[in-house]
Amino acid sequence: MNIKYAIRDFFFPPVCPGCGEVFAAKYGELNELCPECDYEWVRKKFEICRVCGERFSDCRCVPRALEHAGAAALIKLVPYNSHRTVSNNVILYIKRHRDARVIGFLSRELSSEIEKYIKKLGIRKESAVIAYCPRRRAAVNKLGFDQARLIAEGLSINTGIPVSHAICRATFFSRSQKKLGVQGRAKNVKGAFALSRKADVKNKTVFIVDDLVTTGSTMSECVRVLKKSGAALVVGVSVAYTPR
């Protein structure tokens, strides 16, 4: 049992990001979701991909846009759709709240999947880096954080792979992506990203992180930048993905 977490939960009772309710955490354990939402979260991870037949958290299928950009795989945990499910609520929560407890939980879950992928392909961690799709500047200025960067930093702590701030925004988006269709999103992000001046990804394996992949337009632009800059292998990493 971990006394540190027991004390934390006593003075700061956890709020479930899946339903928004305060819940009683088990003594000394890491509890980021209430029991009901935890059950639903696991069930979502075990949903079967219609393309490869694997459970969702084991699926490495790549959306068409990412495949065309040169991504080798997309590591993800849960599906995301238009319904108010636990996975959707968690994504909305981390976009609006800088919560180290929840970011830590998601980072640990994703780190486990990354380690599986590294072992399967025999990737050397010494030649790998973790990058992220940077959030819109307007959103960072308003909310004070970039959730993709926080997840990337958590992944680095868990895997030992260093974070590289390889991708920067070359231009401002004309508007938010969430209200645009597939073609509109692709057009909106075209040329929006560039390689940071001090970044070096040549001949490296790059895990590029975002909280959510829907059409794949944003991550695809980042993948193109990385491949053009000499990355040997680019692997997408996201908490959730919208199956097509």
Short mmCIF file of C-alpha atoms in Angstrom, two decimals, residues 60 62 66 69-75 114 117-125 127-131 161 200-209 222-237:
data_model
loop_
_atom_site.label_atom_id
_atom_site.label_comp_id
_atom_site.label_asym_id
_atom_site.label_seq_id
_atom_site.Cartn_x
_atom_site.Cartn_y
_atom_site.Cartn_z
CA ARG A 60 -2.07 -1.17 -34.67
CA VAL A 62 -3.23 3.03 -39.31
CA LEU A 66 -1.50 8.57 -41.47
CA ALA A 69 1.99 10.35 -44.56
CA GLY A 70 4.34 7.47 -43.71
CA ALA A 71 3.31 6.33 -40.23
CA ALA A 72 4.13 2.68 -39.50
CA ALA A 73 1.42 2.13 -36.89
CA LEU A 74 -0.99 3.84 -34.53
CA ILE A 75 -0.88 2.76 -30.88
CA ILE A 114 4.60 1.15 -26.47
CA TYR A 117 5.59 -2.57 -29.75
CA ILE A 118 9.26 -1.90 -29.00
CA LYS A 119 9.81 -5.51 -27.94
CA LYS A 120 8.00 -6.90 -31.00
CA LEU A 121 10.02 -4.85 -33.49
CA GLY A 122 13.30 -4.90 -31.57
CA ILE A 123 13.52 -1.12 -31.44
CA ARG A 124 16.51 0.31 -29.58
CA LYS A 125 15.41 2.94 -27.08
CA SER A 127 17.70 5.63 -31.05
CA ALA A 128 14.12 6.64 -30.19
CA VAL A 129 12.45 9.87 -29.09
CA ILE A 130 8.93 10.88 -28.08
CA ALA A 131 7.44 13.91 -29.82
CA ILE A 161 12.70 7.43 -23.93
CA ASP A 200 17.36 16.14 -34.78
CA VAL A 201 15.26 13.12 -35.77
CA LYS A 202 17.45 11.76 -38.56
CA ASN A 203 17.59 7.94 -38.50
CA LYS A 204 15.56 7.85 -35.28
CA THR A 205 12.35 6.12 -34.27
CA VAL A 206 9.83 8.80 -33.34
CA PHE A 207 6.70 8.16 -31.31
CA ILE A 208 4.40 11.08 -32.11
CA VAL A 209 1.73 11.68 -29.45
CA CYS A 222 3.41 16.08 -38.09
CA VAL A 223 4.37 12.68 -39.51
CA ARG A 224 5.17 14.26 -42.90
CA VAL A 225 7.47 16.78 -41.23
CA LEU A 226 9.28 14.02 -39.31
CA LYS A 227 9.69 11.74 -42.32
CA LYS A 228 10.88 14.64 -44.49
CA SER A 229 13.43 15.44 -41.76
CA GLY A 230 14.90 11.94 -41.94
CA ALA A 231 13.10 9.95 -39.24
CA ALA A 232 13.63 6.23 -39.86
CA LEU A 233 10.32 5.12 -38.31
CA VAL A 234 7.36 7.17 -37.14
CA VAL A 235 4.70 5.62 -34.89
CA GLY A 236 1.53 7.41 -33.87
CA VAL A 237 0.39 7.24 -30.24
#
